PDB file of C-alpha atoms in Angstrom:
ATOM      1  CA  GLU A   1     102.637  88.470  23.038  1.00  0.00           C
ATOM      2  CA  ARG A   2     103.575  84.868  23.770  1.00  0.00           C
ATOM      3  CA  ARG A   3     104.255  82.917  20.585  1.00  0.00           C
ATOM      4  CA  ARG A   4     105.505  79.482  21.616  1.00  0.00           C
ATOM      5  CA  VAL A   5     106.283  77.564  24.803  1.00  0.00           C
ATOM      6  CA  ASP A   6     108.987  74.885  24.843  1.00  0.00           C
ATOM      7  CA  LEU A   7     108.616  72.212  27.537  1.00  0.00           C
ATOM      8  CA  GLY A   8     111.301  69.949  26.108  1.00  0.00           C
ATOM      9  CA  SER A   9     113.610  70.511  29.105  1.00  0.00           C
ATOM     10  CA  PHE A  10     110.889  70.546  31.798  1.00  0.00           C
ATOM     11  CA  PRO A  11     110.954  71.738  34.544  1.00  0.00           C
ATOM     12  CA  GLY A  12     113.003  74.157  32.483  1.00  0.00           C
ATOM     13  CA  ILE A  13     110.561  76.205  30.410  1.00  0.00           C
ATOM     14  CA  CYS A  14     111.306  78.590  27.545  1.00  0.00           C
ATOM     15  CA  ALA A  15     108.776  80.902  25.909  1.00  0.00           C
ATOM     16  CA  ASP A  16     109.214  82.841  22.663  1.00  0.00           C
ATOM     17  CA  VAL A  17     107.561  86.241  22.859  1.00  0.00           C
ATOM     18  CA  ALA A  18     107.085  89.177  20.499  1.00  0.00           C
ATOM     19  CA  VAL A  19     106.929  92.671  21.983  1.00  0.00           C
ATOM     20  CA  SER A  20     105.049  95.545  20.354  1.00  0.00           C
ATOM     21  CA  ASP A  21     103.707  98.951  21.320  1.00  0.00           C
ATOM     22  CA  LYS A  22     100.123  98.527  22.529  1.00  0.00           C
ATOM     23  CA  ASN A  23      99.054 101.782  20.863  1.00  0.00           C
ATOM     24  CA  THR A  24     100.786 101.586  17.483  1.00  0.00           C
ATOM     25  CA  GLY A  25     101.431  97.861  17.129  1.00  0.00           C
ATOM     26  CA  ASN A  26     105.038  98.601  16.143  1.00  0.00           C
ATOM     27  CA  PRO A  27     107.634  96.004  17.237  1.00  0.00           C
ATOM     28  CA  ILE A  28     109.951  96.993  20.111  1.00  0.00           C
ATOM     29  CA  ALA A  29     113.621  96.022  19.879  1.00  0.00           C
ATOM     30  CA  GLY A  30     116.533  96.385  22.283  1.00  0.00           C
ATOM     31  CA  LEU A  31     114.899  95.108  25.471  1.00  0.00           C
ATOM     32  CA  ASP A  32     116.760  93.166  28.166  1.00  0.00           C
ATOM     33  CA  SER A  33     115.925  91.288  31.368  1.00  0.00           C
ATOM     34  CA  SER A  34     115.251  94.522  33.266  1.00  0.00           C
ATOM     35  CA  ASP A  35     112.282  95.165  30.983  1.00  0.00           C
ATOM     36  CA  PHE A  36     110.506  91.908  31.866  1.00  0.00           C
ATOM     37  CA  VAL A  37     108.950  90.303  34.940  1.00  0.00           C
ATOM     38  CA  LEU A  38     107.939  86.664  35.284  1.00  0.00           C
ATOM     39  CA  TYR A  39     105.436  85.159  37.704  1.00  0.00           C
ATOM     40  CA  GLN A  40     104.116  81.642  38.154  1.00  0.00           C
ATOM     41  CA  ASP A  41     101.056  81.305  40.361  1.00  0.00           C
ATOM     42  CA  GLY A  42     101.639  84.801  41.725  1.00  0.00           C
ATOM     43  CA  LYS A  43     105.279  84.221  42.705  1.00  0.00           C
ATOM     44  CA  ALA A  44     108.097  86.139  41.035  1.00  0.00           C
ATOM     45  CA  LEU A  45     110.778  83.827  39.633  1.00  0.00           C
ATOM     46  CA  PRO A  46     114.289  84.382  38.234  1.00  0.00           C
ATOM     47  CA  PHE A  47     114.666  84.045  34.476  1.00  0.00           C
ATOM     48  CA  GLN A  48     117.006  84.655  31.562  1.00  0.00           C
ATOM     49  CA  VAL A  49     116.198  86.653  28.427  1.00  0.00           C
ATOM     50  CA  THR A  50     117.803  86.081  25.054  1.00  0.00           C
ATOM     51  CA  SER A  51     117.165  88.657  22.339  1.00  0.00           C
ATOM     52  CA  VAL A  52     117.430  88.010  18.618  1.00  0.00           C
ATOM     53  CA  ASN A  53     117.358  91.766  17.994  1.00  0.00           C
ATOM     54  CA  GLY A  54     119.349  92.702  14.904  1.00  0.00           C
ATOM     55  CA  MET A  55     120.545  89.185  14.172  1.00  0.00           C
ATOM     56  CA  GLY A  56     118.198  88.554  11.263  1.00  0.00           C
ATOM     57  CA  ALA A  57     118.909  84.853  11.689  1.00  0.00           C
ATOM     58  CA  VAL A  58     115.775  83.421  10.135  1.00  0.00           C
ATOM     59  CA  SER A  59     114.801  80.914   7.471  1.00  0.00           C
ATOM     60  CA  VAL A  60     111.714  81.940   5.515  1.00  0.00           C
ATOM     61  CA  VAL A  61     109.691  80.039   2.955  1.00  0.00           C
ATOM     62  CA  LEU A  62     107.516  82.230   0.760  1.00  0.00           C
ATOM     63  CA  VAL A  63     104.436  80.252  -0.298  1.00  0.00           C
ATOM     64  CA  VAL A  64     103.024  81.986  -3.366  1.00  0.00           C
ATOM     65  CA  ASP A  65      99.534  81.795  -4.880  1.00  0.00           C
ATOM     66  CA  GLU A  66      99.945  80.928  -8.576  1.00  0.00           C
ATOM     67  CA  SER A  67      96.302  80.021  -9.216  1.00  0.00           C
ATOM     68  CA  GLY A  68      94.540  81.303 -12.323  1.00  0.00           C
ATOM     69  CA  SER A  69      92.756  84.074 -10.437  1.00  0.00           C
ATOM     70  CA  MET A  70      96.108  85.813  -9.950  1.00  0.00           C
ATOM     71  CA  MET A  71      95.805  86.919 -13.606  1.00  0.00           C
ATOM     72  CA  ALA A  72      93.081  89.386 -12.624  1.00  0.00           C
ATOM     73  CA  GLY A  73      94.029  93.054 -12.556  1.00  0.00           C
ATOM     74  CA  ASN A  74      97.467  93.797 -11.131  1.00  0.00           C
ATOM     75  CA  ARG A  75      97.615  90.819  -8.780  1.00  0.00           C
ATOM     76  CA  LEU A  76     100.451  88.895 -10.411  1.00  0.00           C
ATOM     77  CA  PRO A  77     102.721  91.885 -11.183  1.00  0.00           C
ATOM     78  CA  GLY A  78     102.069  93.257  -7.688  1.00  0.00           C
ATOM     79  CA  ALA A  79     102.953  89.929  -6.093  1.00  0.00           C
ATOM     80  CA  ARG A  80     106.121  89.625  -8.166  1.00  0.00           C
ATOM     81  CA  GLN A  81     107.284  93.102  -7.196  1.00  0.00           C
ATOM     82  CA  SER A  82     106.564  92.476  -3.507  1.00  0.00           C
ATOM     83  CA  LEU A  83     108.611  89.273  -3.571  1.00  0.00           C
ATOM     84  CA  ILE A  84     111.471  91.080  -5.301  1.00  0.00           C
ATOM     85  CA  GLU A  85     111.473  93.842  -2.686  1.00  0.00           C
ATOM     86  CA  PHE A  86     111.442  91.316   0.148  1.00  0.00           C
ATOM     87  CA  ILE A  87     114.382  89.421  -1.360  1.00  0.00           C
ATOM     88  CA  GLU A  88     116.367  92.588  -2.046  1.00  0.00           C
ATOM     89  CA  GLY A  89     116.018  93.514   1.629  1.00  0.00           C
ATOM     90  CA  MET A  90     117.318  90.212   3.007  1.00  0.00           C
ATOM     91  CA  SER A  91     120.244  90.238   5.438  1.00  0.00           C
ATOM     92  CA  PRO A  92     123.343  88.023   5.017  1.00  0.00           C
ATOM     93  CA  SER A  93     122.063  85.627   7.700  1.00  0.00           C
ATOM     94  CA  GLU A  94     118.614  85.169   6.171  1.00  0.00           C
ATOM     95  CA  ARG A  95     117.756  82.157   4.054  1.00  0.00           C
ATOM     96  CA  ILE A  96     114.720  82.064   1.778  1.00  0.00           C
ATOM     97  CA  SER A  97     112.875  79.480  -0.291  1.00  0.00           C
ATOM     98  CA  ILE A  98     110.004  80.026  -2.730  1.00  0.00           C
ATOM     99  CA  VAL A  99     107.153  77.530  -3.184  1.00  0.00           C
ATOM    100  CA  GLY A 100     104.289  78.045  -5.611  1.00  0.00           C
ATOM    101  CA  PHE A 101     100.843  76.489  -5.799  1.00  0.00           C
ATOM    102  CA  GLY A 102      98.578  76.589  -8.856  1.00  0.00           C
ATOM    103  CA  ASN A 103      98.185  73.941 -11.561  1.00  0.00           C
ATOM    104  CA  ASP A 104     101.045  72.233  -9.789  1.00  0.00           C
ATOM    105  CA  VAL A 105     102.607  72.594  -6.363  1.00  0.00           C
ATOM    106  CA  GLY A 106     106.363  72.895  -6.510  1.00  0.00           C
ATOM    107  CA  VAL A 107     109.553  74.364  -5.133  1.00  0.00           C
ATOM    108  CA  ARG A 108     110.426  77.316  -7.341  1.00  0.00           C
ATOM    109  CA  GLN A 109     113.684  77.924  -5.450  1.00  0.00           C
ATOM    110  CA  PRO A 110     115.167  75.710  -2.701  1.00  0.00           C
ATOM    111  CA  MET A 111     116.358  77.339   0.516  1.00  0.00           C
ATOM    112  CA  THR A 112     119.318  79.623  -0.151  1.00  0.00           C
ATOM    113  CA  SER A 113     120.963  82.907   0.799  1.00  0.00           C
ATOM    114  CA  ASP A 114     121.796  83.569  -2.870  1.00  0.00           C
ATOM    115  CA  ARG A 115     119.865  86.727  -3.718  1.00  0.00           C
ATOM    116  CA  GLU A 116     120.239  86.362  -7.485  1.00  0.00           C
ATOM    117  CA  LEU A 117     118.756  82.860  -7.553  1.00  0.00           C
ATOM    118  CA  LEU A 118     115.821  84.044  -5.481  1.00  0.00           C
ATOM    119  CA  LEU A 119     115.220  87.096  -7.646  1.00  0.00           C
ATOM    120  CA  GLU A 120     115.175  84.934 -10.764  1.00  0.00           C
ATOM    121  CA  ALA A 121     112.589  82.634  -9.194  1.00  0.00           C
ATOM    122  CA  ALA A 122     110.456  85.588  -8.098  1.00  0.00           C
ATOM    123  CA  ARG A 123     110.453  87.058 -11.601  1.00  0.00           C
ATOM    124  CA  ASN A 124     109.265  83.738 -13.023  1.00  0.00           C
ATOM    125  CA  ILE A 125     106.182  83.101 -10.872  1.00  0.00           C
ATOM    126  CA  TYR A 126     103.125  82.553 -13.048  1.00  0.00           C
ATOM    127  CA  ALA A 127      99.368  82.026 -12.721  1.00  0.00           C
ATOM    128  CA  SER A 128      97.425  78.958 -13.821  1.00  0.00           C
ATOM    129  CA  GLY A 129      94.997  76.450 -12.359  1.00  0.00           C
ATOM    130  CA  ASN A 130      93.362  75.876  -9.002  1.00  0.00           C
ATOM    131  CA  THR A 131      94.050  76.848  -5.397  1.00  0.00           C
ATOM    132  CA  PHE A 132      95.917  74.238  -3.366  1.00  0.00           C
ATOM    133  CA  ILE A 133      97.162  76.390  -0.520  1.00  0.00           C
ATOM    134  CA  ASN A 134      97.329  73.615   2.081  1.00  0.00           C
ATOM    135  CA  GLU A 135      99.414  71.426  -0.202  1.00  0.00           C
ATOM    136  CA  GLY A 136     101.630  74.394  -0.993  1.00  0.00           C
ATOM    137  CA  THR A 137     102.064  75.196   2.686  1.00  0.00           C
ATOM    138  CA  LEU A 138     102.955  71.581   3.492  1.00  0.00           C
ATOM    139  CA  LEU A 139     105.633  71.613   0.811  1.00  0.00           C
ATOM    140  CA  GLY A 140     106.858  74.941   2.134  1.00  0.00           C
ATOM    141  CA  LEU A 141     107.165  73.541   5.649  1.00  0.00           C
ATOM    142  CA  ASP A 142     109.287  70.707   4.257  1.00  0.00           C
ATOM    143  CA  GLN A 143     111.834  73.328   3.159  1.00  0.00           C
ATOM    144  CA  LEU A 144     112.270  74.398   6.793  1.00  0.00           C
ATOM    145  CA  VAL A 145     112.917  70.986   8.345  1.00  0.00           C
ATOM    146  CA  ASP A 146     116.719  71.115   8.523  1.00  0.00           C
ATOM    147  CA  GLU A 147     117.101  74.863   8.923  1.00  0.00           C
ATOM    148  CA  PRO A 148     119.182  75.977  11.949  1.00  0.00           C
ATOM    149  CA  TYR A 149     117.508  79.382  12.286  1.00  0.00           C
ATOM    150  CA  LYS A 150     114.068  80.541  13.379  1.00  0.00           C
ATOM    151  CA  ARG A 151     111.610  78.948  10.942  1.00  0.00           C
ATOM    152  CA  VAL A 152     108.892  81.024   9.306  1.00  0.00           C
ATOM    153  CA  ALA A 153     106.410  80.453   6.490  1.00  0.00           C
ATOM    154  CA  ILE A 154     104.734  83.449   4.822  1.00  0.00           C
ATOM    155  CA  ILE A 155     101.780  82.509   2.650  1.00  0.00           C
ATOM    156  CA  PHE A 156      99.323  84.530   0.611  1.00  0.00           C
ATOM    157  CA  LEU A 157      96.076  83.723  -1.149  1.00  0.00           C
ATOM    158  CA  ASP A 158      93.912  85.846  -3.438  1.00  0.00           C
ATOM    159  CA  GLY A 159      90.715  83.825  -3.293  1.00  0.00           C
ATOM    160  CA  ILE A 160      88.926  81.016  -1.545  1.00  0.00           C
ATOM    161  CA  GLY A 161      90.133  77.430  -1.308  1.00  0.00           C
ATOM    162  CA  ALA A 162      92.203  75.160   0.835  1.00  0.00           C
ATOM    163  CA  GLY A 163      92.890  72.081  -1.286  1.00  0.00           C
ATOM    164  CA  SER A 164      92.328  68.452  -0.380  1.00  0.00           C
ATOM    165  CA  THR A 165      94.692  68.307   2.608  1.00  0.00           C
ATOM    166  CA  PRO A 166      92.885  69.047   5.907  1.00  0.00           C
ATOM    167  CA  THR A 167      93.999  72.271   7.536  1.00  0.00           C
ATOM    168  CA  PRO A 168      94.622  70.556  10.922  1.00  0.00           C
ATOM    169  CA  THR A 169      97.157  68.318   9.153  1.00  0.00           C
ATOM    170  CA  VAL A 170      99.068  71.395   8.001  1.00  0.00           C
ATOM    171  CA  ILE A 171      98.928  72.920  11.479  1.00  0.00           C
ATOM    172  CA  ASP A 172     100.249  69.724  13.051  1.00  0.00           C
ATOM    173  CA  ARG A 173     103.116  69.667  10.556  1.00  0.00           C
ATOM    174  CA  ALA A 174     104.016  73.289  11.287  1.00  0.00           C
ATOM    175  CA  ILE A 175     104.121  72.581  15.014  1.00  0.00           C
ATOM    176  CA  GLU A 176     106.223  69.475  14.389  1.00  0.00           C
ATOM    177  CA  VAL A 177     108.679  71.481  12.271  1.00  0.00           C
ATOM    178  CA  GLY A 178     108.709  74.352  14.768  1.00  0.00           C
ATOM    179  CA  ALA A 179     107.531  76.898  12.214  1.00  0.00           C
ATOM    180  CA  THR A 180     105.465  80.038  12.626  1.00  0.00           C
ATOM    181  CA  ILE A 181     103.022  80.788   9.799  1.00  0.00           C
ATOM    182  CA  TYR A 182     102.175  84.332   8.751  1.00  0.00           C
ATOM    183  CA  SER A 183      99.284  84.522   6.303  1.00  0.00           C
ATOM    184  CA  ILE A 184      98.010  87.231   3.988  1.00  0.00           C
ATOM    185  CA  GLY A 185      94.673  87.376   2.203  1.00  0.00           C
ATOM    186  CA  ILE A 186      94.576  89.705  -0.791  1.00  0.00           C
ATOM    187  CA  GLU A 187      91.540  91.088  -2.625  1.00  0.00           C
ATOM    188  CA  ASP A 188      88.877  88.333  -2.900  1.00  0.00           C
ATOM    189  CA  ALA A 189      90.396  86.362  -0.007  1.00  0.00           C
ATOM    190  CA  GLY A 190      88.963  88.965   2.337  1.00  0.00           C
ATOM    191  CA  ARG A 191      85.538  87.366   1.908  1.00  0.00           C
ATOM    192  CA  ASP A 192      86.613  84.232   3.754  1.00  0.00           C
ATOM    193  CA  THR A 193      89.633  83.987   6.060  1.00  0.00           C
ATOM    194  CA  TYR A 194      89.724  80.168   6.025  1.00  0.00           C
ATOM    195  CA  PRO A 195      92.252  78.561   6.118  1.00  0.00           C
ATOM    196  CA  LEU A 196      94.599  81.565   6.378  1.00  0.00           C
ATOM    197  CA  LYS A 197      93.568  82.798   9.806  1.00  0.00           C
ATOM    198  CA  ASP A 198      93.491  79.267  11.254  1.00  0.00           C
ATOM    199  CA  LEU A 199      97.006  78.459  10.013  1.00  0.00           C
ATOM    200  CA  ALA A 200      98.461  81.671  11.453  1.00  0.00           C
ATOM    201  CA  GLU A 201      96.734  81.715  14.821  1.00  0.00           C
ATOM    202  CA  ALA A 202      97.427  78.038  15.567  1.00  0.00           C
ATOM    203  CA  THR A 203     101.168  78.450  14.976  1.00  0.00           C
ATOM    204  CA  GLY A 204     101.810  81.781  16.708  1.00  0.00           C
ATOM    205  CA  GLY A 205     101.727  83.957  13.608  1.00  0.00           C
ATOM    206  CA  THR A 206      99.336  86.629  12.372  1.00  0.00           C
ATOM    207  CA  TYR A 207      96.770  86.981   9.596  1.00  0.00           C
ATOM    208  CA  THR A 208      96.637  90.211   7.571  1.00  0.00           C
ATOM    209  CA  TYR A 209      94.187  91.318   4.900  1.00  0.00           C
ATOM    210  CA  ALA A 210      95.481  93.333   1.945  1.00  0.00           C
ATOM    211  CA  PRO A 211      92.838  94.933  -0.304  1.00  0.00           C
ATOM    212  CA  THR A 212      95.308  94.941  -3.228  1.00  0.00           C
ATOM    213  CA  SER A 213      98.414  92.939  -4.114  1.00  0.00           C
ATOM    214  CA  ASP A 214     100.406  96.186  -4.161  1.00  0.00           C
ATOM    215  CA  MET A 215     100.173  96.159  -0.362  1.00  0.00           C
ATOM    216  CA  LEU A 216     102.015  92.846  -0.073  1.00  0.00           C
ATOM    217  CA  GLY A 217     105.417  94.549  -0.012  1.00  0.00           C
ATOM    218  CA  GLY A 218     104.583  96.598   3.072  1.00  0.00           C
ATOM    219  CA  ILE A 219     103.138  93.572   4.843  1.00  0.00           C
ATOM    220  CA  TYR A 220     106.195  91.463   4.028  1.00  0.00           C
ATOM    221  CA  SER A 221     108.379  94.246   5.431  1.00  0.00           C
ATOM    222  CA  SER A 222     106.354  94.403   8.649  1.00  0.00           C
ATOM    223  CA  ILE A 223     106.620  90.649   9.081  1.00  0.00           C
ATOM    224  CA  ARG A 224     110.400  90.763   8.588  1.00  0.00           C
ATOM    225  CA  SER A 225     110.668  93.516  11.193  1.00  0.00           C
ATOM    226  CA  GLU A 226     108.635  91.482  13.644  1.00  0.00           C
ATOM    227  CA  ILE A 227     110.522  88.228  13.254  1.00  0.00           C
ATOM    228  CA  THR A 228     114.011  89.764  13.316  1.00  0.00           C
ATOM    229  CA  SER A 229     113.729  92.785  15.615  1.00  0.00           C
ATOM    230  CA  SER A 230     111.271  92.153  18.428  1.00  0.00           C
ATOM    231  CA  GLN A 231     111.654  88.487  19.312  1.00  0.00           C
ATOM    232  CA  TYR A 232     112.816  87.341  22.734  1.00  0.00           C
ATOM    233  CA  THR A 233     113.190  83.982  24.425  1.00  0.00           C
ATOM    234  CA  ILE A 234     112.512  83.868  28.166  1.00  0.00           C
ATOM    235  CA  CYS A 235     113.662  80.774  30.079  1.00  0.00           C
ATOM    236  CA  TYR A 236     113.153  79.787  33.722  1.00  0.00           C
ATOM    237  CA  GLN A 237     112.926  76.809  36.059  1.00  0.00           C
ATOM    238  CA  SER A 238     109.402  75.946  37.161  1.00  0.00           C
ATOM    239  CA  PRO A 239     109.041  75.156  40.881  1.00  0.00           C
ATOM    240  CA  ASP A 240     106.443  72.566  39.866  1.00  0.00           C
ATOM    241  CA  THR A 241     108.628  69.633  38.830  1.00  0.00           C
ATOM    242  CA  ILE A 242     105.798  67.210  37.981  1.00  0.00           C
ATOM    243  CA  MET A 243     104.200  67.456  34.540  1.00  0.00           C
ATOM    244  CA  ASN A 244     100.650  66.349  35.262  1.00  0.00           C
ATOM    245  CA  GLY A 245      98.488  68.701  33.195  1.00  0.00           C
ATOM    246  CA  ASP A 246      97.904  71.266  35.955  1.00  0.00           C
ATOM    247  CA  THR A 247      97.225  74.831  34.806  1.00  0.00           C
ATOM    248  CA  HIS A 248      99.447  77.627  36.105  1.00  0.00           C
ATOM    249  CA  GLU A 249      99.300  81.375  35.723  1.00  0.00           C
TER     250      GLU A 249
END
C-alpha cells in the first residue's frame, strides 16, 4: 500500500509503502529489493529500497479524548491502561508525546523517550468538557515538527464532534509536517466516522473502530507493528524530467 510520495528531488521520486498480507492484513517485514518491481508507464525501471524494519525509529504523538463522555462505563480506565501498555512497549529509539483534549486542549507530556515521565502523564489523563479533536490534533502535530524520525499521530475519540477548526486545515497541517495520522473511534464514535476517517485517509493512515475502550491496547499495538516493521521507501529516477501535471502509471 502506497502511503506517501515525495517529489522534492524530482525527477528523483521516493514513495513510502506499507506491505501486508492480502489475506490476513498482517504487516510483512524483512523484504528487500528482490521482493519488489517498479514500472512507470509499462516500463520496468531500476530502483532502491530502504527498509525501516526493526529500527523502531519513530516519533508518535498520542492525542487523547478527555471529554466528559469518557466518564461513561470503563472508557477512561480502559484508555489509561491502553496508553500505559503502549508506553511500556516502546523501544529505545521511539519518542512519544501525549496531548489531551477536553475542557482544555494541552500538552500533557512533551516529546520524550523517558518512559517514566510518559507513564505518569498517562496515569493522570482525566475527563471533562467538550470534544475538540481537531484542535487537539493540531496541537499534537506541533509536537512532531522538529522530530528527526518518522512522524505519526494516533488519535482516538469516543463520540461525535470535531471542534471549531475545519478538518481540511488539520489535514493540510499534517501534510506540511509530514505526519501520518492513525485514528480510532471507540464506542459511540462508531455512529459517525467524521472527522476520524477523513484525517487518516488523507494522510496515509488508517481508521479503526473499537466497540470498547479495552480494545485500544490491541489497536495501538497493531499500529506500532505497522509503522516500525513493514515500512519501506522505494526511490527511483523518473524518465519524465518535466513536471507538468501529466499522469503516469
